[in-house]
Amino acid sequence: QVQLVESGGGLVQAGGSLRLSCAASGRTFSTYAMAWFRQAPGKEREFVAGIHWTGITYAESVLGRFTISRDNAKNTLYVQMNSLKPEDTAVYYCAAGPSRLTSPGRVEYWGQGTQVTVSS
């Protein structure tokens, strides 16, 4: 069982930056593939970035602006979000699963989400 708790969301102006964190419980954190997803109002949940033993993957919409990382010693996942745009506004979710995560269907555990709002 893995519990995930996100933090770091908030309101930021376009062009600004935020760093989201996801604290995970359990001693098997390092064995899980991890990812960030987001869901904007009226839209489906979408993949943002993922990190696993075979590498790192980004959605095309955030490539070059977002950086995902993990600290296995602290059981924590991060995403640094730079050059934020109004279209990045969404609830951001931390996710964990047994293999590479690029779609919601592969996720085994979800966090509760944190709101990110980017004003123009």
Backbone as XML, in Angstrom:
<?xml version="1.0"?>
<chain id="A" units="angstrom">
  <residue number="1" name="GLN">
    <atom name="N" x="0.837" y="-1.195" z="0.000"/>
    <atom name="CA" x="0.000" y="0.000" z="0.000"/>
    <atom name="C" x="0.873" y="1.246" z="0.000"/>
  </residue>
  <residue number="2" name="VAL">
    <atom name="N" x="0.551" y="2.187" z="-0.844"/>
    <atom name="CA" x="1.279" y="3.453" z="-0.943"/>
    <atom name="C" x="0.289" y="4.588" z="-0.812"/>
  </residue>
  <residue number="3" name="GLN">
    <atom name="N" x="0.599" y="5.530" z="0.048"/>
    <atom name="CA" x="-0.205" y="6.750" z="0.161"/>
    <atom name="C" x="0.603" y="7.923" z="-0.355"/>
  </residue>
  <residue number="4" name="LEU">
    <atom name="N" x="-0.044" y="8.773" z="-1.131"/>
    <atom name="CA" x="0.623" y="9.886" z="-1.784"/>
    <atom name="C" x="-0.040" y="11.188" z="-1.378"/>
  </residue>
  <residue number="5" name="VAL">
    <atom name="N" x="0.773" y="12.176" z="-0.996"/>
    <atom name="CA" x="0.251" y="13.475" z="-0.581"/>
    <atom name="C" x="1.001" y="14.577" z="-1.330"/>
  </residue>
  <residue number="6" name="GLU">
    <atom name="N" x="0.264" y="15.304" z="-2.165"/>
    <atom name="CA" x="0.868" y="16.391" z="-2.931"/>
    <atom name="C" x="0.859" y="17.702" z="-2.144"/>
  </residue>
  <residue number="7" name="SER">
    <atom name="N" x="1.794" y="18.578" z="-2.493"/>
    <atom name="CA" x="1.828" y="19.928" z="-1.944"/>
    <atom name="C" x="2.539" y="20.838" z="-2.937"/>
  </residue>
  <residue number="8" name="GLY">
    <atom name="N" x="2.399" y="22.152" z="-2.717"/>
    <atom name="CA" x="3.113" y="23.106" z="-3.544"/>
    <atom name="C" x="2.289" y="23.828" z="-4.580"/>
  </residue>
  <residue number="9" name="GLY">
    <atom name="N" x="1.028" y="23.469" z="-4.700"/>
    <atom name="CA" x="0.182" y="24.160" z="-5.660"/>
    <atom name="C" x="-0.133" y="25.581" z="-5.210"/>
  </residue>
  <residue number="10" name="GLY">
    <atom name="N" x="-0.728" y="26.347" z="-6.118"/>
    <atom name="CA" x="-1.093" y="27.714" z="-5.774"/>
    <atom name="C" x="-1.406" y="28.527" z="-6.999"/>
  </residue>
  <residue number="11" name="LEU">
    <atom name="N" x="-1.463" y="29.850" z="-6.785"/>
    <atom name="CA" x="-1.757" y="30.797" z="-7.852"/>
    <atom name="C" x="-0.469" y="31.492" z="-8.277"/>
  </residue>
  <residue number="12" name="VAL">
    <atom name="N" x="-0.226" y="31.529" z="-9.579"/>
    <atom name="CA" x="0.989" y="32.151" z="-10.093"/>
    <atom name="C" x="0.654" y="32.860" z="-11.403"/>
  </residue>
  <residue number="13" name="GLN">
    <atom name="N" x="1.397" y="33.908" z="-11.692"/>
    <atom name="CA" x="1.195" y="34.617" z="-12.955"/>
    <atom name="C" x="1.856" y="33.865" z="-14.101"/>
  </residue>
  <residue number="14" name="ALA">
    <atom name="N" x="1.343" y="34.081" z="-15.288"/>
    <atom name="CA" x="1.945" y="33.481" z="-16.477"/>
    <atom name="C" x="3.429" y="33.834" z="-16.544"/>
  </residue>
  <residue number="15" name="GLY">
    <atom name="N" x="4.244" y="32.845" z="-16.873"/>
    <atom name="CA" x="5.685" y="33.032" z="-16.914"/>
    <atom name="C" x="6.379" y="32.676" z="-15.622"/>
  </residue>
  <residue number="16" name="GLY">
    <atom name="N" x="5.599" y="32.465" z="-14.571"/>
    <atom name="CA" x="6.159" y="32.139" z="-13.266"/>
    <atom name="C" x="6.482" y="30.665" z="-13.116"/>
  </residue>
  <residue number="17" name="SER">
    <atom name="N" x="6.894" y="30.314" z="-11.902"/>
    <atom name="CA" x="7.319" y="28.941" z="-11.613"/>
    <atom name="C" x="6.682" y="28.430" z="-10.335"/>
  </residue>
  <residue number="18" name="LEU">
    <atom name="N" x="6.523" y="27.128" z="-10.280"/>
    <atom name="CA" x="6.093" y="26.430" z="-9.072"/>
    <atom name="C" x="6.813" y="25.092" z="-9.011"/>
  </residue>
  <residue number="19" name="ARG">
    <atom name="N" x="6.998" y="24.599" z="-7.794"/>
    <atom name="CA" x="7.507" y="23.243" z="-7.638"/>
    <atom name="C" x="6.514" y="22.447" z="-6.802"/>
  </residue>
  <residue number="20" name="LEU">
    <atom name="N" x="6.036" y="21.377" z="-7.364"/>
    <atom name="CA" x="5.142" y="20.477" z="-6.650"/>
    <atom name="C" x="5.939" y="19.338" z="-6.030"/>
  </residue>
  <residue number="21" name="SER">
    <atom name="N" x="5.485" y="18.915" z="-4.863"/>
    <atom name="CA" x="6.092" y="17.771" z="-4.189"/>
    <atom name="C" x="5.030" y="16.715" z="-3.926"/>
  </residue>
  <residue number="22" name="CYS">
    <atom name="N" x="5.474" y="15.483" z="-3.863"/>
    <atom name="CA" x="4.575" y="14.371" z="-3.547"/>
    <atom name="C" x="5.291" y="13.472" z="-2.553"/>
  </residue>
  <residue number="23" name="ALA">
    <atom name="N" x="4.804" y="13.462" z="-1.323"/>
    <atom name="CA" x="5.385" y="12.632" z="-0.276"/>
    <atom name="C" x="4.681" y="11.279" z="-0.265"/>
  </residue>
  <residue number="24" name="ALA">
    <atom name="N" x="5.475" y="10.234" z="-0.314"/>
    <atom name="CA" x="4.925" y="8.883" z="-0.369"/>
    <atom name="C" x="5.217" y="8.122" z="0.908"/>
  </residue>
  <residue number="25" name="SER">
    <atom name="N" x="4.257" y="7.331" z="1.334"/>
    <atom name="CA" x="4.468" y="6.470" z="2.498"/>
    <atom name="C" x="4.956" y="5.110" z="2.018"/>
  </residue>
  <residue number="26" name="GLY">
    <atom name="N" x="5.471" y="4.317" z="2.928"/>
    <atom name="CA" x="5.884" y="2.970" z="2.550"/>
    <atom name="C" x="7.353" y="2.879" z="2.220"/>
  </residue>
  <residue number="27" name="ARG">
    <atom name="N" x="7.931" y="1.710" z="2.489"/>
    <atom name="CA" x="9.350" y="1.529" z="2.280"/>
    <atom name="C" x="9.676" y="1.035" z="0.884"/>
  </residue>
  <residue number="28" name="THR">
    <atom name="N" x="8.651" y="0.867" z="0.023"/>
    <atom name="CA" x="8.901" y="0.359" z="-1.319"/>
    <atom name="C" x="8.796" y="1.436" z="-2.379"/>
  </residue>
  <residue number="29" name="PHE">
    <atom name="N" x="8.893" y="2.699" z="-1.964"/>
    <atom name="CA" x="8.747" y="3.822" z="-2.896"/>
    <atom name="C" x="9.675" y="3.671" z="-4.090"/>
  </residue>
  <residue number="30" name="SER">
    <atom name="N" x="10.921" y="3.294" z="-3.843"/>
    <atom name="CA" x="11.912" y="3.249" z="-4.915"/>
    <atom name="C" x="11.583" y="2.206" z="-5.975"/>
  </residue>
  <residue number="31" name="THR">
    <atom name="N" x="10.723" y="1.267" z="-5.676"/>
    <atom name="CA" x="10.397" y="0.218" z="-6.641"/>
    <atom name="C" x="9.255" y="0.612" z="-7.574"/>
  </residue>
  <residue number="32" name="TYR">
    <atom name="N" x="8.609" y="1.735" z="-7.310"/>
    <atom name="CA" x="7.465" y="2.158" z="-8.114"/>
    <atom name="C" x="7.872" y="3.134" z="-9.203"/>
  </residue>
  <residue number="33" name="ALA">
    <atom name="N" x="7.239" y="2.992" z="-10.341"/>
    <atom name="CA" x="7.278" y="4.040" z="-11.342"/>
    <atom name="C" x="6.362" y="5.160" z="-10.856"/>
  </residue>
  <residue number="34" name="MET">
    <atom name="N" x="6.766" y="6.403" z="-11.069"/>
    <atom name="CA" x="6.013" y="7.543" z="-10.579"/>
    <atom name="C" x="5.705" y="8.497" z="-11.720"/>
  </residue>
  <residue number="35" name="ALA">
    <atom name="N" x="4.654" y="9.279" z="-11.537"/>
    <atom name="CA" x="4.283" y="10.216" z="-12.597"/>
    <atom name="C" x="3.413" y="11.330" z="-12.043"/>
  </residue>
  <residue number="36" name="TRP">
    <atom name="N" x="3.308" y="12.388" z="-12.816"/>
    <atom name="CA" x="2.369" y="13.477" z="-12.569"/>
    <atom name="C" x="1.342" y="13.483" z="-13.689"/>
  </residue>
  <residue number="37" name="PHE">
    <atom name="N" x="0.096" y="13.631" z="-13.301"/>
    <atom name="CA" x="-1.010" y="13.829" z="-14.226"/>
    <atom name="C" x="-1.715" y="15.133" z="-13.845"/>
  </residue>
  <residue number="38" name="ARG">
    <atom name="N" x="-2.549" y="15.630" z="-14.725"/>
    <atom name="CA" x="-3.336" y="16.813" z="-14.391"/>
    <atom name="C" x="-4.712" y="16.721" z="-15.031"/>
  </residue>
  <residue number="39" name="GLN">
    <atom name="N" x="-5.647" y="17.439" z="-14.434"/>
    <atom name="CA" x="-7.011" y="17.462" z="-14.953"/>
    <atom name="C" x="-7.577" y="18.862" z="-14.837"/>
  </residue>
  <residue number="40" name="ALA">
    <atom name="N" x="-7.885" y="19.441" z="-15.977"/>
    <atom name="CA" x="-8.504" y="20.755" z="-16.034"/>
    <atom name="C" x="-10.022" y="20.592" z="-16.031"/>
  </residue>
  <residue number="41" name="PRO">
    <atom name="N" x="-10.757" y="21.629" z="-15.618"/>
    <atom name="CA" x="-12.218" y="21.527" z="-15.582"/>
    <atom name="C" x="-12.805" y="21.136" z="-16.929"/>
  </residue>
  <residue number="42" name="GLY">
    <atom name="N" x="-13.658" y="20.128" z="-16.926"/>
    <atom name="CA" x="-14.310" y="19.695" z="-18.151"/>
    <atom name="C" x="-13.457" y="18.857" z="-19.078"/>
  </residue>
  <residue number="43" name="LYS">
    <atom name="N" x="-12.241" y="18.544" z="-18.635"/>
    <atom name="CA" x="-11.341" y="17.750" z="-19.492"/>
    <atom name="C" x="-10.965" y="16.444" z="-18.798"/>
  </residue>
  <residue number="44" name="GLU">
    <atom name="N" x="-10.464" y="15.510" z="-19.590"/>
    <atom name="CA" x="-10.007" y="14.251" z="-19.036"/>
    <atom name="C" x="-8.641" y="14.421" z="-18.361"/>
  </residue>
  <residue number="45" name="ARG">
    <atom name="N" x="-8.360" y="13.515" z="-17.438"/>
    <atom name="CA" x="-7.056" y="13.525" z="-16.790"/>
    <atom name="C" x="-5.991" y="13.153" z="-17.814"/>
  </residue>
  <residue number="46" name="GLU">
    <atom name="N" x="-4.890" y="13.923" z="-17.820"/>
    <atom name="CA" x="-3.859" y="13.688" z="-18.825"/>
    <atom name="C" x="-2.483" y="13.543" z="-18.197"/>
  </residue>
  <residue number="47" name="PHE">
    <atom name="N" x="-1.634" y="12.798" z="-18.886"/>
    <atom name="CA" x="-0.269" y="12.581" z="-18.460"/>
    <atom name="C" x="0.541" y="13.860" z="-18.607"/>
  </residue>
  <residue number="48" name="VAL">
    <atom name="N" x="1.402" y="14.138" z="-17.618"/>
    <atom name="CA" x="2.293" y="15.297" z="-17.659"/>
    <atom name="C" x="3.745" y="14.861" z="-17.769"/>
  </residue>
  <residue number="49" name="ALA">
    <atom name="N" x="4.181" y="14.034" z="-16.818"/>
    <atom name="CA" x="5.573" y="13.586" z="-16.802"/>
    <atom name="C" x="5.671" y="12.315" z="-15.970"/>
  </residue>
  <residue number="50" name="GLY">
    <atom name="N" x="6.603" y="11.444" z="-16.362"/>
    <atom name="CA" x="6.789" y="10.194" z="-15.648"/>
    <atom name="C" x="8.256" y="9.873" z="-15.468"/>
  </residue>
  <residue number="51" name="ILE">
    <atom name="N" x="8.566" y="9.167" z="-14.389"/>
    <atom name="CA" x="9.940" y="8.779" z="-14.111"/>
    <atom name="C" x="9.948" y="7.323" z="-13.662"/>
  </residue>
  <residue number="52" name="HIS">
    <atom name="N" x="10.859" y="6.537" z="-14.234"/>
    <atom name="CA" x="10.929" y="5.114" z="-13.964"/>
    <atom name="C" x="12.341" y="4.665" z="-14.248"/>
  </residue>
  <residue number="53" name="TRP">
    <atom name="N" x="12.614" y="3.388" z="-14.027"/>
    <atom name="CA" x="13.985" y="2.899" z="-14.142"/>
    <atom name="C" x="14.506" y="2.935" z="-15.570"/>
  </residue>
  <residue number="54" name="THR">
    <atom name="N" x="13.620" y="3.038" z="-16.551"/>
    <atom name="CA" x="14.092" y="3.094" z="-17.941"/>
    <atom name="C" x="14.265" y="4.525" z="-18.443"/>
  </residue>
  <residue number="55" name="GLY">
    <atom name="N" x="13.876" y="5.494" z="-17.621"/>
    <atom name="CA" x="14.064" y="6.867" z="-18.059"/>
    <atom name="C" x="12.942" y="7.798" z="-17.649"/>
  </residue>
  <residue number="56" name="ILE">
    <atom name="N" x="12.899" y="8.954" z="-18.290"/>
    <atom name="CA" x="11.933" y="10.008" z="-18.000"/>
    <atom name="C" x="11.163" y="10.334" z="-19.272"/>
  </residue>
  <residue number="57" name="THR">
    <atom name="N" x="9.878" y="10.582" z="-19.111"/>
    <atom name="CA" x="9.010" y="10.892" z="-20.235"/>
    <atom name="C" x="8.203" y="12.145" z="-19.922"/>
  </residue>
  <residue number="58" name="TYR">
    <atom name="N" x="8.029" y="12.993" z="-20.912"/>
    <atom name="CA" x="7.228" y="14.206" z="-20.756"/>
    <atom name="C" x="6.149" y="14.274" z="-21.828"/>
  </residue>
  <residue number="59" name="ALA">
    <atom name="N" x="5.044" y="14.877" z="-21.450"/>
    <atom name="CA" x="4.053" y="15.233" z="-22.454"/>
    <atom name="C" x="4.630" y="16.342" z="-23.320"/>
  </residue>
  <residue number="60" name="GLU">
    <atom name="N" x="4.259" y="16.353" z="-24.565"/>
    <atom name="CA" x="4.810" y="17.353" z="-25.487"/>
    <atom name="C" x="4.478" y="18.767" z="-25.034"/>
  </residue>
  <residue number="61" name="SER">
    <atom name="N" x="3.351" y="18.940" z="-24.391"/>
    <atom name="CA" x="2.905" y="20.277" z="-23.987"/>
    <atom name="C" x="3.757" y="20.892" z="-22.886"/>
  </residue>
  <residue number="62" name="VAL">
    <atom name="N" x="4.529" y="20.064" z="-22.165"/>
    <atom name="CA" x="5.334" y="20.593" z="-21.063"/>
    <atom name="C" x="6.825" y="20.409" z="-21.304"/>
  </residue>
  <residue number="63" name="LEU">
    <atom name="N" x="7.183" y="19.768" z="-22.400"/>
    <atom name="CA" x="8.590" y="19.493" z="-22.702"/>
    <atom name="C" x="9.396" y="20.779" z="-22.760"/>
  </residue>
  <residue number="64" name="GLY">
    <atom name="N" x="10.498" y="20.798" z="-22.020"/>
    <atom name="CA" x="11.351" y="21.970" z="-21.984"/>
    <atom name="C" x="10.980" y="22.979" z="-20.902"/>
  </residue>
  <residue number="65" name="ARG">
    <atom name="N" x="9.802" y="22.804" z="-20.293"/>
    <atom name="CA" x="9.363" y="23.730" z="-19.240"/>
    <atom name="C" x="9.267" y="23.047" z="-17.879"/>
  </residue>
  <residue number="66" name="PHE">
    <atom name="N" x="8.904" y="21.770" z="-17.868"/>
    <atom name="CA" x="8.748" y="21.015" z="-16.621"/>
    <atom name="C" x="9.900" y="20.025" z="-16.465"/>
  </residue>
  <residue number="67" name="THR">
    <atom name="N" x="10.300" y="19.801" z="-15.203"/>
    <atom name="CA" x="11.334" y="18.814" z="-14.903"/>
    <atom name="C" x="10.863" y="17.937" z="-13.754"/>
  </residue>
  <residue number="68" name="ILE">
    <atom name="N" x="10.782" y="16.636" z="-14.000"/>
    <atom name="CA" x="10.382" y="15.688" z="-12.963"/>
    <atom name="C" x="11.637" y="15.091" z="-12.334"/>
  </residue>
  <residue number="69" name="SER">
    <atom name="N" x="11.562" y="14.835" z="-11.021"/>
    <atom name="CA" x="12.674" y="14.202" z="-10.322"/>
    <atom name="C" x="12.125" y="13.462" z="-9.104"/>
  </residue>
  <residue number="70" name="ARG">
    <atom name="N" x="12.948" y="12.604" z="-8.542"/>
    <atom name="CA" x="12.548" y="11.875" z="-7.349"/>
    <atom name="C" x="13.747" y="11.740" z="-6.422"/>
  </residue>
  <residue number="71" name="ASP">
    <atom name="N" x="13.453" y="11.725" z="-5.121"/>
    <atom name="CA" x="14.466" y="11.484" z="-4.101"/>
    <atom name="C" x="14.018" y="10.249" z="-3.327"/>
  </residue>
  <residue number="72" name="ASN">
    <atom name="N" x="14.600" y="9.111" z="-3.660"/>
    <atom name="CA" x="14.172" y="7.862" z="-3.026"/>
    <atom name="C" x="14.494" y="7.828" z="-1.532"/>
  </residue>
  <residue number="73" name="ALA">
    <atom name="N" x="15.534" y="8.530" z="-1.117"/>
    <atom name="CA" x="15.882" y="8.572" z="0.303"/>
    <atom name="C" x="14.816" y="9.310" z="1.109"/>
  </residue>
  <residue number="74" name="LYS">
    <atom name="N" x="14.132" y="10.266" z="0.470"/>
    <atom name="CA" x="13.095" y="11.049" z="1.137"/>
    <atom name="C" x="11.691" y="10.579" z="0.744"/>
  </residue>
  <residue number="75" name="ASN">
    <atom name="N" x="11.603" y="9.547" z="-0.075"/>
    <atom name="CA" x="10.293" y="9.064" z="-0.539"/>
    <atom name="C" x="9.469" y="10.198" z="-1.145"/>
  </residue>
  <residue number="76" name="THR">
    <atom name="N" x="10.096" y="11.004" z="-1.971"/>
    <atom name="CA" x="9.430" y="12.187" z="-2.497"/>
    <atom name="C" x="9.633" y="12.325" z="-4.002"/>
  </residue>
  <residue number="77" name="LEU">
    <atom name="N" x="8.546" y="12.689" z="-4.673"/>
    <atom name="CA" x="8.549" y="12.983" z="-6.097"/>
    <atom name="C" x="8.358" y="14.480" z="-6.271"/>
  </residue>
  <residue number="78" name="TYR">
    <atom name="N" x="9.015" y="15.047" z="-7.263"/>
    <atom name="CA" x="8.909" y="16.476" z="-7.522"/>
    <atom name="C" x="8.594" y="16.735" z="-9.000"/>
  </residue>
  <residue number="79" name="VAL">
    <atom name="N" x="8.058" y="17.928" z="-9.239"/>
    <atom name="CA" x="8.034" y="18.452" z="-10.592"/>
    <atom name="C" x="8.264" y="19.958" z="-10.508"/>
  </residue>
  <residue number="80" name="GLN">
    <atom name="N" x="9.296" y="20.410" z="-11.164"/>
    <atom name="CA" x="9.598" y="21.832" z="-11.267"/>
    <atom name="C" x="8.914" y="22.348" z="-12.527"/>
  </residue>
  <residue number="81" name="MET">
    <atom name="N" x="8.059" y="23.350" z="-12.363"/>
    <atom name="CA" x="7.294" y="23.869" z="-13.485"/>
    <atom name="C" x="7.693" y="25.314" z="-13.732"/>
  </residue>
  <residue number="82" name="ASN">
    <atom name="N" x="8.308" y="25.563" z="-14.868"/>
    <atom name="CA" x="8.757" y="26.893" z="-15.254"/>
    <atom name="C" x="7.967" y="27.403" z="-16.455"/>
  </residue>
  <residue number="83" name="SER">
    <atom name="N" x="8.050" y="28.699" z="-16.686"/>
    <atom name="CA" x="7.371" y="29.326" z="-17.835"/>
    <atom name="C" x="5.911" y="28.891" z="-17.910"/>
  </residue>
  <residue number="84" name="LEU">
    <atom name="N" x="5.243" y="28.973" z="-16.787"/>
    <atom name="CA" x="3.867" y="28.496" z="-16.722"/>
    <atom name="C" x="2.940" y="29.327" z="-17.593"/>
  </residue>
  <residue number="85" name="LYS">
    <atom name="N" x="1.949" y="28.653" z="-18.147"/>
    <atom name="CA" x="0.975" y="29.267" z="-19.046"/>
    <atom name="C" x="-0.430" y="29.090" z="-18.452"/>
  </residue>
  <residue number="86" name="PRO">
    <atom name="N" x="-1.368" y="29.949" z="-18.819"/>
    <atom name="CA" x="-2.747" y="29.772" z="-18.327"/>
    <atom name="C" x="-3.302" y="28.384" z="-18.636"/>
  </residue>
  <residue number="87" name="GLU">
    <atom name="N" x="-2.910" y="27.796" z="-19.739"/>
    <atom name="CA" x="-3.415" y="26.457" z="-20.093"/>
    <atom name="C" x="-2.831" y="25.346" z="-19.221"/>
  </residue>
  <residue number="88" name="ASP">
    <atom name="N" x="-1.872" y="25.683" z="-18.355"/>
    <atom name="CA" x="-1.364" y="24.713" z="-17.374"/>
    <atom name="C" x="-2.264" y="24.634" z="-16.144"/>
  </residue>
  <residue number="89" name="THR">
    <atom name="N" x="-3.248" y="25.511" z="-16.057"/>
    <atom name="CA" x="-4.168" y="25.498" z="-14.921"/>
    <atom name="C" x="-4.920" y="24.180" z="-14.843"/>
  </residue>
  <residue number="90" name="ALA">
    <atom name="N" x="-4.814" y="23.514" z="-13.690"/>
    <atom name="CA" x="-5.434" y="22.202" z="-13.507"/>
    <atom name="C" x="-5.191" y="21.735" z="-12.081"/>
  </residue>
  <residue number="91" name="VAL">
    <atom name="N" x="-5.842" y="20.649" z="-11.724"/>
    <atom name="CA" x="-5.478" y="19.918" z="-10.508"/>
    <atom name="C" x="-4.400" y="18.918" z="-10.911"/>
  </residue>
  <residue number="92" name="TYR">
    <atom name="N" x="-3.302" y="18.949" z="-10.201"/>
    <atom name="CA" x="-2.175" y="18.072" z="-10.502"/>
    <atom name="C" x="-2.167" y="16.901" z="-9.509"/>
  </residue>
  <residue number="93" name="TYR">
    <atom name="N" x="-2.027" y="15.702" z="-10.061"/>
    <atom name="CA" x="-2.067" y="14.477" z="-9.281"/>
    <atom name="C" x="-0.751" y="13.726" z="-9.370"/>
  </residue>
  <residue number="94" name="CYS">
    <atom name="N" x="-0.307" y="13.244" z="-8.228"/>
    <atom name="CA" x="0.824" y="12.344" z="-8.152"/>
    <atom name="C" x="0.294" y="10.923" z="-8.337"/>
  </residue>
  <residue number="95" name="ALA">
    <atom name="N" x="1.087" y="10.078" z="-9.007"/>
    <atom name="CA" x="0.629" y="8.725" z="-9.290"/>
    <atom name="C" x="1.770" y="7.732" z="-9.161"/>
  </residue>
  <residue number="96" name="ALA">
    <atom name="N" x="1.431" y="6.516" z="-8.757"/>
    <atom name="CA" x="2.423" y="5.448" z="-8.615"/>
    <atom name="C" x="1.884" y="4.168" z="-9.224"/>
  </residue>
  <residue number="97" name="GLY">
    <atom name="N" x="2.792" y="3.376" z="-9.783"/>
    <atom name="CA" x="2.386" y="2.105" z="-10.366"/>
    <atom name="C" x="3.573" y="1.189" z="-10.543"/>
  </residue>
  <residue number="98" name="PRO">
    <atom name="N" x="3.310" y="-0.061" z="-10.899"/>
    <atom name="CA" x="4.382" y="-1.052" z="-10.988"/>
    <atom name="C" x="5.217" y="-0.942" z="-12.263"/>
  </residue>
  <residue number="99" name="SER">
    <atom name="N" x="4.758" y="-0.196" z="-13.244"/>
    <atom name="CA" x="5.496" y="-0.085" z="-14.491"/>
    <atom name="C" x="5.327" y="1.322" z="-15.053"/>
  </residue>
  <residue number="100" name="ARG">
    <atom name="N" x="5.985" y="1.579" z="-16.154"/>
    <atom name="CA" x="6.007" y="2.913" z="-16.757"/>
    <atom name="C" x="4.603" y="3.479" z="-16.911"/>
  </residue>
  <residue number="101" name="LEU">
    <atom name="N" x="4.399" y="4.698" z="-16.408"/>
    <atom name="CA" x="3.074" y="5.314" z="-16.364"/>
    <atom name="C" x="2.958" y="6.405" z="-17.409"/>
  </residue>
  <residue number="102" name="THR">
    <atom name="N" x="2.119" y="6.194" z="-18.403"/>
    <atom name="CA" x="1.848" y="7.232" z="-19.386"/>
    <atom name="C" x="0.358" y="7.431" z="-19.616"/>
  </residue>
  <residue number="103" name="SER">
    <atom name="N" x="-0.453" y="6.636" z="-18.928"/>
    <atom name="CA" x="-1.902" y="6.803" z="-19.042"/>
    <atom name="C" x="-2.539" y="6.489" z="-17.698"/>
  </residue>
  <residue number="104" name="PRO">
    <atom name="N" x="-3.691" y="7.095" z="-17.397"/>
    <atom name="CA" x="-4.333" y="6.862" z="-16.097"/>
    <atom name="C" x="-4.652" y="5.393" z="-15.828"/>
  </residue>
  <residue number="105" name="GLY">
    <atom name="N" x="-4.883" y="4.620" z="-16.864"/>
    <atom name="CA" x="-5.239" y="3.221" z="-16.689"/>
    <atom name="C" x="-4.156" y="2.363" z="-16.082"/>
  </residue>
  <residue number="106" name="ARG">
    <atom name="N" x="-2.912" y="2.836" z="-16.132"/>
    <atom name="CA" x="-1.802" y="2.056" z="-15.590"/>
    <atom name="C" x="-1.493" y="2.408" z="-14.138"/>
  </residue>
  <residue number="107" name="VAL">
    <atom name="N" x="-2.178" y="3.425" z="-13.607"/>
    <atom name="CA" x="-1.882" y="3.908" z="-12.264"/>
    <atom name="C" x="-2.502" y="3.002" z="-11.208"/>
  </residue>
  <residue number="108" name="GLU">
    <atom name="N" x="-1.701" y="2.694" z="-10.189"/>
    <atom name="CA" x="-2.192" y="1.867" z="-9.090"/>
    <atom name="C" x="-2.605" y="2.726" z="-7.893"/>
  </residue>
  <residue number="109" name="TYR">
    <atom name="N" x="-1.878" y="3.820" z="-7.661"/>
    <atom name="CA" x="-2.183" y="4.704" z="-6.534"/>
    <atom name="C" x="-2.217" y="6.151" z="-7.006"/>
  </residue>
  <residue number="110" name="TRP">
    <atom name="N" x="-3.172" y="6.911" z="-6.452"/>
    <atom name="CA" x="-3.322" y="8.337" z="-6.749"/>
    <atom name="C" x="-3.213" y="9.152" z="-5.472"/>
  </residue>
  <residue number="111" name="GLY">
    <atom name="N" x="-2.652" y="10.357" z="-5.595"/>
    <atom name="CA" x="-2.747" y="11.327" z="-4.523"/>
    <atom name="C" x="-4.075" y="12.055" z="-4.623"/>
  </residue>
  <residue number="112" name="GLN">
    <atom name="N" x="-4.305" y="12.983" z="-3.693"/>
    <atom name="CA" x="-5.586" y="13.685" z="-3.650"/>
    <atom name="C" x="-5.614" y="14.892" z="-4.584"/>
  </residue>
  <residue number="113" name="GLY">
    <atom name="N" x="-4.472" y="15.301" z="-5.068"/>
    <atom name="CA" x="-4.391" y="16.405" z="-6.016"/>
    <atom name="C" x="-4.094" y="17.737" z="-5.361"/>
  </residue>
  <residue number="114" name="THR">
    <atom name="N" x="-3.466" y="18.628" z="-6.122"/>
    <atom name="CA" x="-3.189" y="19.986" z="-5.675"/>
    <atom name="C" x="-3.489" y="20.939" z="-6.824"/>
  </residue>
  <residue number="115" name="GLN">
    <atom name="N" x="-4.156" y="22.040" z="-6.507"/>
    <atom name="CA" x="-4.593" y="22.972" z="-7.545"/>
    <atom name="C" x="-3.460" y="23.898" z="-7.964"/>
  </residue>
  <residue number="116" name="VAL">
    <atom name="N" x="-3.289" y="24.026" z="-9.258"/>
    <atom name="CA" x="-2.363" y="25.005" z="-9.833"/>
    <atom name="C" x="-3.186" y="25.924" z="-10.729"/>
  </residue>
  <residue number="117" name="THR">
    <atom name="N" x="-3.105" y="27.221" z="-10.454"/>
    <atom name="CA" x="-3.829" y="28.203" z="-11.244"/>
    <atom name="C" x="-2.842" y="29.225" z="-11.788"/>
  </residue>
  <residue number="118" name="VAL">
    <atom name="N" x="-2.841" y="29.397" z="-13.096"/>
    <atom name="CA" x="-1.932" y="30.333" z="-13.752"/>
    <atom name="C" x="-2.763" y="31.458" z="-14.353"/>
  </residue>
  <residue number="119" name="SER">
    <atom name="N" x="-2.538" y="32.668" z="-13.872"/>
    <atom name="CA" x="-3.302" y="33.807" z="-14.362"/>
    <atom name="C" x="-2.570" y="34.469" z="-15.523"/>
  </residue>
  <residue number="120" name="SER">
    <atom name="N" x="-3.354" y="35.050" z="-16.411"/>
    <atom name="CA" x="-2.761" y="35.691" z="-17.591"/>
    <atom name="C" x="-2.470" y="37.155" z="-17.333"/>
  </residue>
</chain>
